[in-house]
Coordinates of C-alpha atoms in Angstrom, one line a residue:
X487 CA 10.0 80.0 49.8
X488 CA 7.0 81.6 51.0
X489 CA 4.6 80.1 48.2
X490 CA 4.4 76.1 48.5
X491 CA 4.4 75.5 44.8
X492 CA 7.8 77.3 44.5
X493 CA 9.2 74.1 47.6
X494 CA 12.3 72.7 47.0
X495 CA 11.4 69.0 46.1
X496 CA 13.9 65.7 46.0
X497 CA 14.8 64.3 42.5
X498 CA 13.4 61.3 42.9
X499 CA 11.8 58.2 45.3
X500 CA 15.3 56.8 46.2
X501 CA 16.8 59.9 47.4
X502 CA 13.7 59.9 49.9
X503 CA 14.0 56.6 51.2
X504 CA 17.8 56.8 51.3
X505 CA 17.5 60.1 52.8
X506 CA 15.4 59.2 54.9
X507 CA 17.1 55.9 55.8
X508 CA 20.2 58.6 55.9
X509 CA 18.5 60.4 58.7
X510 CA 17.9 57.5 60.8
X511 CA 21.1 55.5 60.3
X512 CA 23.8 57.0 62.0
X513 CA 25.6 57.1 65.3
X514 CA 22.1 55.6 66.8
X515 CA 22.9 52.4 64.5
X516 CA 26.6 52.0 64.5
X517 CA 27.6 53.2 68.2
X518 CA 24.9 53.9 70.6
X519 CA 22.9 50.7 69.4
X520 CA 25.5 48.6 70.3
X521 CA 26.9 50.0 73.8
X522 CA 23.1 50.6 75.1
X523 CA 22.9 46.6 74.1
X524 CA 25.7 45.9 75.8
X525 CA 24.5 47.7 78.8
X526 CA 21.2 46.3 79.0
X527 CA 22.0 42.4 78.3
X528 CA 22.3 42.3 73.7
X529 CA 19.9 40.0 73.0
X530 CA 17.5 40.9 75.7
X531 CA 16.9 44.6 74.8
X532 CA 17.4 43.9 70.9
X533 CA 14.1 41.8 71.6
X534 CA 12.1 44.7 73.2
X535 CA 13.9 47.1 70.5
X536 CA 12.4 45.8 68.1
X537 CA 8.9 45.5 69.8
X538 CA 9.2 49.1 70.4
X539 CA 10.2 50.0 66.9
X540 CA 7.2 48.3 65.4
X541 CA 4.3 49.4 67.8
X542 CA 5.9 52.9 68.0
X543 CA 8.6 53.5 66.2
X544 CA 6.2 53.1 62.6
X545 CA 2.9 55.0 63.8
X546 CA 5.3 57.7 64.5
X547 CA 7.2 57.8 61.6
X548 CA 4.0 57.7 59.5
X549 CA 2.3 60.5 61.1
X550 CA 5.4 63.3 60.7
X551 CA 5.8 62.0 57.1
X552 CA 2.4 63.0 56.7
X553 CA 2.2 66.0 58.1
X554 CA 5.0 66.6 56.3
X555 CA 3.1 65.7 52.7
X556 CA 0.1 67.4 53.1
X557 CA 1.3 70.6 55.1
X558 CA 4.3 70.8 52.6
X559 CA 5.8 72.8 55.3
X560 CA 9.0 72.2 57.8
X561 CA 7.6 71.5 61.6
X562 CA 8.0 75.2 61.6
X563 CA 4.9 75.9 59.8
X564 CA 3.6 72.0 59.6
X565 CA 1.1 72.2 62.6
X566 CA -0.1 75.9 61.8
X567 CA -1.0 74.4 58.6
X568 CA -3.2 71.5 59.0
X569 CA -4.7 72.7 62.8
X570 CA -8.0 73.8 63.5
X571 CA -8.3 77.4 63.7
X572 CA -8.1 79.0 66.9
X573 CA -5.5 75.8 68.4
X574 CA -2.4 75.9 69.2
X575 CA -0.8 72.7 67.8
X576 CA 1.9 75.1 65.8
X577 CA 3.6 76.2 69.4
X578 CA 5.5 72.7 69.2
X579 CA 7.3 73.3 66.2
X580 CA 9.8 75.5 68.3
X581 CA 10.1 72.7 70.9
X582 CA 10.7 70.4 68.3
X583 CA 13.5 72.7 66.5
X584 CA 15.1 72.7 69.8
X585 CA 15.1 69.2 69.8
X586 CA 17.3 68.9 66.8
X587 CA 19.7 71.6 68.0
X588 CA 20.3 69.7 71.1
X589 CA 20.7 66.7 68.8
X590 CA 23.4 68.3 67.4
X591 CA 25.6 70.1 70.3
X592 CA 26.8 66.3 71.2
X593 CA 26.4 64.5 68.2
X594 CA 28.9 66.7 65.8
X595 CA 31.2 65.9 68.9
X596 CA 31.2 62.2 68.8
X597 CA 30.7 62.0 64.9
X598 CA 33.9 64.1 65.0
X599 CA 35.4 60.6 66.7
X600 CA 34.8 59.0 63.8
X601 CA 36.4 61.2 61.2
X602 CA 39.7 61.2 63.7
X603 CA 39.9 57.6 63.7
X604 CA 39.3 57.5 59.7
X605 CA 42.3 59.9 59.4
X606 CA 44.1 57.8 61.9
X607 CA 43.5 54.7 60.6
X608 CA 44.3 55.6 56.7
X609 CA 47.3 57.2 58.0
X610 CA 48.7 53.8 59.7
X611 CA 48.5 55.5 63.2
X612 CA 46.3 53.0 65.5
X613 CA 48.0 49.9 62.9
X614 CA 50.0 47.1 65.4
X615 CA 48.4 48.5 68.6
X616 CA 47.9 46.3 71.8
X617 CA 44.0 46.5 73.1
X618 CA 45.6 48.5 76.1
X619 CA 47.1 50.9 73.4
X620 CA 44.1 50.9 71.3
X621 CA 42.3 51.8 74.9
X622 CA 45.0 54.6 75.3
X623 CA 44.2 56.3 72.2
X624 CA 40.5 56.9 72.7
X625 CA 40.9 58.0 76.0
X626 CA 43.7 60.6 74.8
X627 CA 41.0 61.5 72.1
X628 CA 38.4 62.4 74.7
X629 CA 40.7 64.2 76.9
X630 CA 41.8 66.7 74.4
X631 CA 39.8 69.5 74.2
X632 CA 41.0 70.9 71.1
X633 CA 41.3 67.9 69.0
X634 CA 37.7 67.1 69.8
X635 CA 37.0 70.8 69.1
X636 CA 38.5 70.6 65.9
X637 CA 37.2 67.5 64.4
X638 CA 33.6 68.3 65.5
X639 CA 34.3 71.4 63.9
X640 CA 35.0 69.9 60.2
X641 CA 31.9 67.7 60.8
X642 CA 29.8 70.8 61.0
X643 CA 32.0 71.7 58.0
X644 CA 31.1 69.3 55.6
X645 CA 27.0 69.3 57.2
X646 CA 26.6 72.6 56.3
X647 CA 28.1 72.2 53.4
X648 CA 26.0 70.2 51.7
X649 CA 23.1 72.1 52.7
X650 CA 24.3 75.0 51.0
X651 CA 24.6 73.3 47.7
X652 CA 21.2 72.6 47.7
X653 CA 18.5 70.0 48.6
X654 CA 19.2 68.1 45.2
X655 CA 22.5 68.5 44.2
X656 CA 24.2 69.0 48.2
X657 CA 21.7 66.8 50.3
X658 CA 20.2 64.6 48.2
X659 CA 23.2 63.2 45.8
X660 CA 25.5 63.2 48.6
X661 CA 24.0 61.5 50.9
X662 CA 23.1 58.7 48.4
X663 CA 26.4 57.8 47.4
X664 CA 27.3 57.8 51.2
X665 CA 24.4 55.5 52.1
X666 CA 25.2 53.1 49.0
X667 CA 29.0 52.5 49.9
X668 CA 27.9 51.9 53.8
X669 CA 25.8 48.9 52.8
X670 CA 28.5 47.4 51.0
X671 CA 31.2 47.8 53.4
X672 CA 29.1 46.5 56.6
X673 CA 28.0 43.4 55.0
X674 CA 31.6 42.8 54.0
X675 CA 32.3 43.3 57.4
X676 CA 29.9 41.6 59.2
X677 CA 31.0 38.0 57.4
X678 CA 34.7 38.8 58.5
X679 CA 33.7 39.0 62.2
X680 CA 32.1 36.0 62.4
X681 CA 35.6 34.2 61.7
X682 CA 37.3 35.5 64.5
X683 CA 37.9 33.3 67.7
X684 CA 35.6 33.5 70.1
X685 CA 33.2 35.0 67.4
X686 CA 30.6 32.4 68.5
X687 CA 30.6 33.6 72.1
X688 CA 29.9 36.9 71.0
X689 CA 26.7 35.9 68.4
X690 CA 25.3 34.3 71.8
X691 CA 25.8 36.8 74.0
X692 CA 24.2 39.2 71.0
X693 CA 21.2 37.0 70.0
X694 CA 20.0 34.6 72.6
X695 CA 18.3 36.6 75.2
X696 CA 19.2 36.9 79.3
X697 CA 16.2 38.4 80.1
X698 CA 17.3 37.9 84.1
X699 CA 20.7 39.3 83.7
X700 CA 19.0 42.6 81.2
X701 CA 16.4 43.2 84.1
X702 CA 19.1 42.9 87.5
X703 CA 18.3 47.0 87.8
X704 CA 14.4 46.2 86.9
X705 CA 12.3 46.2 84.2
X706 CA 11.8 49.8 83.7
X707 CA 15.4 50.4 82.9
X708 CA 15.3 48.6 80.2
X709 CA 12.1 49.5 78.6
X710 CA 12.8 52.9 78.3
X711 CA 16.3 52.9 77.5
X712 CA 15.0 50.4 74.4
X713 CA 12.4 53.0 74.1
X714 CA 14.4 55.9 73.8
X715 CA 16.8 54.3 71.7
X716 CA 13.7 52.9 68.5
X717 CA 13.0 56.2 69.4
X718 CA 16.7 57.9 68.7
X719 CA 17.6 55.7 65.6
X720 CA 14.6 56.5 63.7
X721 CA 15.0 60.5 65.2
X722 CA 11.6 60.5 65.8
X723 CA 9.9 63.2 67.6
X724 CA 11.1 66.4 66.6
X725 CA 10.3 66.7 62.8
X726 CA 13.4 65.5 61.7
X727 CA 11.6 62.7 59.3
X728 CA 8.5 65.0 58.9
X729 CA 11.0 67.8 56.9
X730 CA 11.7 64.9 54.1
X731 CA 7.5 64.1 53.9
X732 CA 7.7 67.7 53.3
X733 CA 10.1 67.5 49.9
X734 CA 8.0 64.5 48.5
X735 CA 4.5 63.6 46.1
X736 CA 2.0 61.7 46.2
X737 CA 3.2 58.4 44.2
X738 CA 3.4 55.9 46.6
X739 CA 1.9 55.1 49.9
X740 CA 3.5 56.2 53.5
X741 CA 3.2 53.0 55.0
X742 CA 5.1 51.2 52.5
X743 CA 7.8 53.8 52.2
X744 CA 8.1 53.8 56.3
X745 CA 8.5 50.1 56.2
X746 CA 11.6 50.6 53.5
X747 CA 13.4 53.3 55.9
X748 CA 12.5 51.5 59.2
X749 CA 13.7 48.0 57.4
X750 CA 16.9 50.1 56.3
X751 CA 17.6 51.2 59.8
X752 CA 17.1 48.2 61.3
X753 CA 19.5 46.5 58.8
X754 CA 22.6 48.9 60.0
X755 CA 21.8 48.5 63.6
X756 CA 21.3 44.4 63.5
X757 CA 24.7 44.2 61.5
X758 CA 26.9 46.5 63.5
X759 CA 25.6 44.2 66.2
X760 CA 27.0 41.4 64.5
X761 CA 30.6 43.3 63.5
X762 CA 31.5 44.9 66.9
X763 CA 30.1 41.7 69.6
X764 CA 32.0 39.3 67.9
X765 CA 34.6 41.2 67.8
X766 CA 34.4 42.1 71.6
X767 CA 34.8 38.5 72.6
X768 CA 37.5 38.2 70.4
X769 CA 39.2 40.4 72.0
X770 CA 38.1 40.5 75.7
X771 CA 36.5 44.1 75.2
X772 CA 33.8 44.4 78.1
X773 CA 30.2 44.5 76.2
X774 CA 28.9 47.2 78.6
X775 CA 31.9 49.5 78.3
X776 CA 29.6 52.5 77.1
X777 CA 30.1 55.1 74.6
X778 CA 33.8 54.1 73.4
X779 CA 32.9 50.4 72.8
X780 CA 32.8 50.5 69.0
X781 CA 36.3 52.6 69.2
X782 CA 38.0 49.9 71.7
X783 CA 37.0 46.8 70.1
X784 CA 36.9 47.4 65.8
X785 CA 40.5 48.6 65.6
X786 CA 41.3 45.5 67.3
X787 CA 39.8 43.6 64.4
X788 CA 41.6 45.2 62.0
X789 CA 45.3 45.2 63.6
X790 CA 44.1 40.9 63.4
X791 CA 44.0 41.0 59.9
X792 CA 47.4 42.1 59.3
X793 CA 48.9 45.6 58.4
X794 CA 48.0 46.2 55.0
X795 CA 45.0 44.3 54.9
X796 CA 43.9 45.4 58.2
X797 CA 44.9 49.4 57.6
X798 CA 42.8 49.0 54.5
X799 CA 39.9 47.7 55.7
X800 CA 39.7 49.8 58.9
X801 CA 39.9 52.8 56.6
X802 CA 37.1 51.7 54.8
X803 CA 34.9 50.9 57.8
X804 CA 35.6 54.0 59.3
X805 CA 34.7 56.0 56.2
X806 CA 31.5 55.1 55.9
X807 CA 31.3 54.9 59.7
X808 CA 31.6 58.1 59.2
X809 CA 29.3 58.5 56.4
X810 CA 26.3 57.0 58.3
X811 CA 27.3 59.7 61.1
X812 CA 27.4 62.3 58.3
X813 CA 24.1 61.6 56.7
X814 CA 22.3 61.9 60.3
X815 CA 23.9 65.1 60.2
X816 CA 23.2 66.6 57.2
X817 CA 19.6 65.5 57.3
X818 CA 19.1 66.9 60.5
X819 CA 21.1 70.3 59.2
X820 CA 18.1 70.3 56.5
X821 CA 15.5 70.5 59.1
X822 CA 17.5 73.5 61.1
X823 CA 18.1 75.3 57.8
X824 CA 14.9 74.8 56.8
X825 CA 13.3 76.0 60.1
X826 CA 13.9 79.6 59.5
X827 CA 13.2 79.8 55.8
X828 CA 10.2 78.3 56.3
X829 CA 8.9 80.3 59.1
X830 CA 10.6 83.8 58.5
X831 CA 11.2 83.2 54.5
X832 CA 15.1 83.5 54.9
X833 CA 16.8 82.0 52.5
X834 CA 18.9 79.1 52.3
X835 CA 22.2 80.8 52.6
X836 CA 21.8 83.1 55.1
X837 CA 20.0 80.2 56.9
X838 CA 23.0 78.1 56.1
X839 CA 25.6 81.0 57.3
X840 CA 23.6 81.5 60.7
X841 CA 22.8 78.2 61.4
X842 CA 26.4 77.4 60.8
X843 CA 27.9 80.0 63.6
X844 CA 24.7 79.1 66.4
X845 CA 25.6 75.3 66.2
X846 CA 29.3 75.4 66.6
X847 CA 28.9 77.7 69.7
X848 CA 26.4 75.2 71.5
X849 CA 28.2 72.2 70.7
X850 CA 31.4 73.4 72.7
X851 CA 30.0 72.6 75.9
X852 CA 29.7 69.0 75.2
X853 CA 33.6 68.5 73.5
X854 CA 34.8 70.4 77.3
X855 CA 32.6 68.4 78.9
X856 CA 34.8 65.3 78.4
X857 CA 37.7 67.0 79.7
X858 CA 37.9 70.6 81.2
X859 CA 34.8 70.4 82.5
X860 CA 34.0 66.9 83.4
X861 CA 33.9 67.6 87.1
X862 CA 30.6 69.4 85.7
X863 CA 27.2 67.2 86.9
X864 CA 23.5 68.2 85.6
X865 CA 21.2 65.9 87.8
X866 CA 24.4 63.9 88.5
X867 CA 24.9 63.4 84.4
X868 CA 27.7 64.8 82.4
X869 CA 27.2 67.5 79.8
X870 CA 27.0 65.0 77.0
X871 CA 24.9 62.8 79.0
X872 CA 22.0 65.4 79.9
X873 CA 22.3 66.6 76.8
X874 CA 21.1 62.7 74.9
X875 CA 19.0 62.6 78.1
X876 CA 17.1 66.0 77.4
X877 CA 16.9 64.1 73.3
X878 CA 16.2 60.7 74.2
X879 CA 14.5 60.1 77.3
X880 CA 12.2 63.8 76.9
X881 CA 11.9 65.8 73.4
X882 CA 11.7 62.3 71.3
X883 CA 8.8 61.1 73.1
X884 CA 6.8 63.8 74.1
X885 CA 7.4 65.3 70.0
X886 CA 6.3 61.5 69.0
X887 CA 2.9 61.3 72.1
X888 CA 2.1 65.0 70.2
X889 CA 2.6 63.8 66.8
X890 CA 0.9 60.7 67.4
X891 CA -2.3 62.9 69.3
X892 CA -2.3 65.6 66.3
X893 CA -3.1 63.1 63.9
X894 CA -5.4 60.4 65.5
X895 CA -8.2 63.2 68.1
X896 CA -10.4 65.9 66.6
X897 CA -9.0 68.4 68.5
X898 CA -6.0 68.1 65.8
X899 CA -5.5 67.4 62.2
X900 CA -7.9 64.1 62.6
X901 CA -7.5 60.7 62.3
X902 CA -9.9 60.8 58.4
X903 CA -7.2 63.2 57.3
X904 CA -4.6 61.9 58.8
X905 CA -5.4 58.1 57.1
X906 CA -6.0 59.4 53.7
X907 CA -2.5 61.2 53.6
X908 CA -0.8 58.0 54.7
X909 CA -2.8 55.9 52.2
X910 CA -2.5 58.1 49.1
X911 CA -0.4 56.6 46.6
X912 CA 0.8 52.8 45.3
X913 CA 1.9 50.4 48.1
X914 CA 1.1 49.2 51.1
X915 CA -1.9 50.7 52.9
X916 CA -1.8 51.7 57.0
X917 CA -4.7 49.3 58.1
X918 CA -8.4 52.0 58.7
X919 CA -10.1 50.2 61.5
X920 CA -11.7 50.5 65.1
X921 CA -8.5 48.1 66.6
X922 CA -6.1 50.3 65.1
X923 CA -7.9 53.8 65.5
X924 CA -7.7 52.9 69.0
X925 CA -4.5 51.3 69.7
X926 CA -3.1 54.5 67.9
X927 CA -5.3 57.3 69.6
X928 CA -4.8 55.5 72.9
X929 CA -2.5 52.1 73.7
X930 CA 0.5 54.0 71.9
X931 CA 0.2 57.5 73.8
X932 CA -0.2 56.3 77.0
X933 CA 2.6 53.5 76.8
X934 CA 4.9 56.3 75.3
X935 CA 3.7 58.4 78.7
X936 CA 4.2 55.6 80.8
X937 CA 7.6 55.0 80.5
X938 CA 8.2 58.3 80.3
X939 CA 7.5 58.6 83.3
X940 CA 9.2 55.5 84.6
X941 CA 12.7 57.1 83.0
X942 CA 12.1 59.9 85.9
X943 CA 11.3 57.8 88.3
X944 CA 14.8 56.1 87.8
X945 CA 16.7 59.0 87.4
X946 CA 15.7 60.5 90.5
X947 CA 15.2 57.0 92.8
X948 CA 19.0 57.1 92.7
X949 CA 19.7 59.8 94.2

């Protein structure tokens, strides 16, 4: 691994952009999409979310993909790569492979969730359940130390897994027939919510915007929670796209192949909007119930449908529920392995095989922290909580304001370099002009740094 031209690469363009898209859609999409919504007023935030994911969430995306290309290194080496001599860019890279370890330590807990309820739900378990029953159930799940213990532990499983098959034939090809069925099923979905009673209610709540009822706590609130969140769907930030710019040519343009993931993304976390709000109305599941509002309100749905139909179908949903969680994981289980066998030329299974033991330790903390330890409070947040807060609200947007910097001042790579990677190729071209140069080099940083700062501001004012 030490000489670039020996790089693992990826068999072809739509294993990219469904890796990619892989990487991206996941637990962000399908569960903390929908309860951050439901927090901050559906239609609302979905507006600014979307702002957010355009004027930030793209210029990000395109600048780790292309430092990714034209370093043809992990984030571990990327910076060192394409910096000036004598800077220091490179000392990010570590910061950033922390990022995606702290990813991990509480999201192999919750996509353990959705492995449980696949087993339970194929195993007629959660079938002909009240909502009070089906509200029983998650709460037993999250009380139980060793059965979130165990099924985090089989997610990590199956993550590393694939890693150690390969990039092509572990990584690649399994996380495109994952990606494929999880269209499929959520579209099929999707059109069965919107005939349940009360469905209506729910598509109001979800897409006509209450921009006094989003804002009751302020406007700040709720521009960096949308922030953090186009921020934590796309898992921009700490190299976790940049690895896959890494394992790609020079074919097609950055810009056009951004726009395909980011469209992809946006796709899952519109549409699980439109499965679990319904759905909520339907069955008088608070909106704003938090973490365990896609586990209290989507078995209800299926129970309505009638046993076999309903067992069948919740099955399915929950598979690939759990395959959207799974591809997050194994793309971001890439970028760890990859870390060390980029920077200290390890290879891939005693990356795999180290990796494996240092990721199940630190994710124990979170799975106790819903039970034995929830008396536990880290600025008044649970472990779990300071945790996605340490991810979302700190490493994802200072990694994206450095990203962003590297590639648009002289002091970094430069913007010339950095626009003739992104343009290189067929497709759409990233716009070269004094408007954008700017906006890039200076409107994005300092509204990334600006509510940044706002998120502390909160945090602390409530004390």
């Amino acid at each position: 691994m030490s000489d670039i031209k020996n790089r693992e690469t990826l068999g072809t363009r739509l294993g990219f952009l469904l890796l990619s898209a892989g990487c991206a859609i996941g637990l962000g999409n399908v569960w903390r999409f929908p309860y951050i919504a439901g927090i901050y007023g559906g239609a609302s935030f979905v507006l600014i979310y979307l702002v957010f994911l355009i004027i930030l969430g793209l210029p990000v995306m395109l600048t780790e993909f292309a430092i990714g290309r034209a370093s043809r290194r992990g984030v571990a080496r990327a910076f060192k790569e394409l910096e000036p001599q004598g800077k220091k860019w490179h000392i990010y890279g570590n910061f950033a492979i922390v990022g995606n370890y702290l990813l991990m330590m509480f999201y192999t807990v919750v996509a353990g969730w959705f492995l449980k309820y696949f087993y339970q739900m194929s195993s007629g378990q959660l079938s002909g359940m009240t909502s009070e029953q089906i509200a029983a159930t998650f709460k037993a799940t999250t009380d139980d130390p060793r059965t979130l213990i165990f099924w985090m532990a089989l997610v990590i499983i199956i993550g590393f897994g694939a890693c150690f098959l390969g990039l092509k034939k572990g990584v690649e090809r399994i996380t495109k027939i994952m990606m494929s069925a999880l269209f499929v099923i959520m579209i099929g979905l999707a059109v069965y919510s919107g005939f349940l009673p009360g469905a209506s209610s729910g598509y109001k709540w979800y897409l006509m915007p209450d921009f006094g009822n989003a804002m009751k706590d302020g406007i700040w609130p709720l521009l960096y929670a949308a922030m953090g969140q186009a921020f934590f769907t796309l898992s921009l930030g700490i190299g976790s796209m940049e690895i896959f710019g890494s394992y790609i040519g020079k074919d097609y343009s950055l810009t056009g192949e951004s726009l395909r993931v980011i469209g992809l993304d946006t796709f899952v976390a519109i549409f699980s909007g439109l499965i679990i709000f319904p759905a909520c109305f339907a069955f008088g599941v608070e909106p704003s119930s938090g973490p365990g509002l896609v586990f209290l309100s989507l078995p209800n749905v299926f129970n309505s449908m009638g046993a076999i139909p309903g067992r069948i179908f919740g099955t399915l949903f929950f598979l690939f529920m759990s395959f959207a969680a799974l591809s997050t994981v194994i793309a971001v289980f890439e970028n760890i392995v990859a870390f060390p066998m980029d920077k200290w030329n390890w290879s891939r299974k005693k990356s795999v095989a180290v990796n494996f033991v240092l990721v199940t330790i630190l994710s124990i903390p979170c799975a106790l922290g819903m039970n034995v330890w929830k008396t536990v409070r880290i600025l008044g947040l649970s472990i779990d909580g300071f945790e996605d807060f340490l991810v979302s609200q700190n490493l994802l947007p200072i990694g994206s304001l450095i990203f962003i910097l590297f590639c648009s001042w002289k002091y970094g790579w430069g913007w010339d370099k950095f626009i003739a990677e992104v343009n290189t190729g067929k497709g759409v071209k990233f716009p070269n002009n004094k408007a954008i140069k700017f906006y890039i080099k200076f409107i994005a940083p300092i509204i990334i740094t600006a509510v940044f700062i706002a998120g502390y501001i909160d945090l602390f004012g409530k004390k």
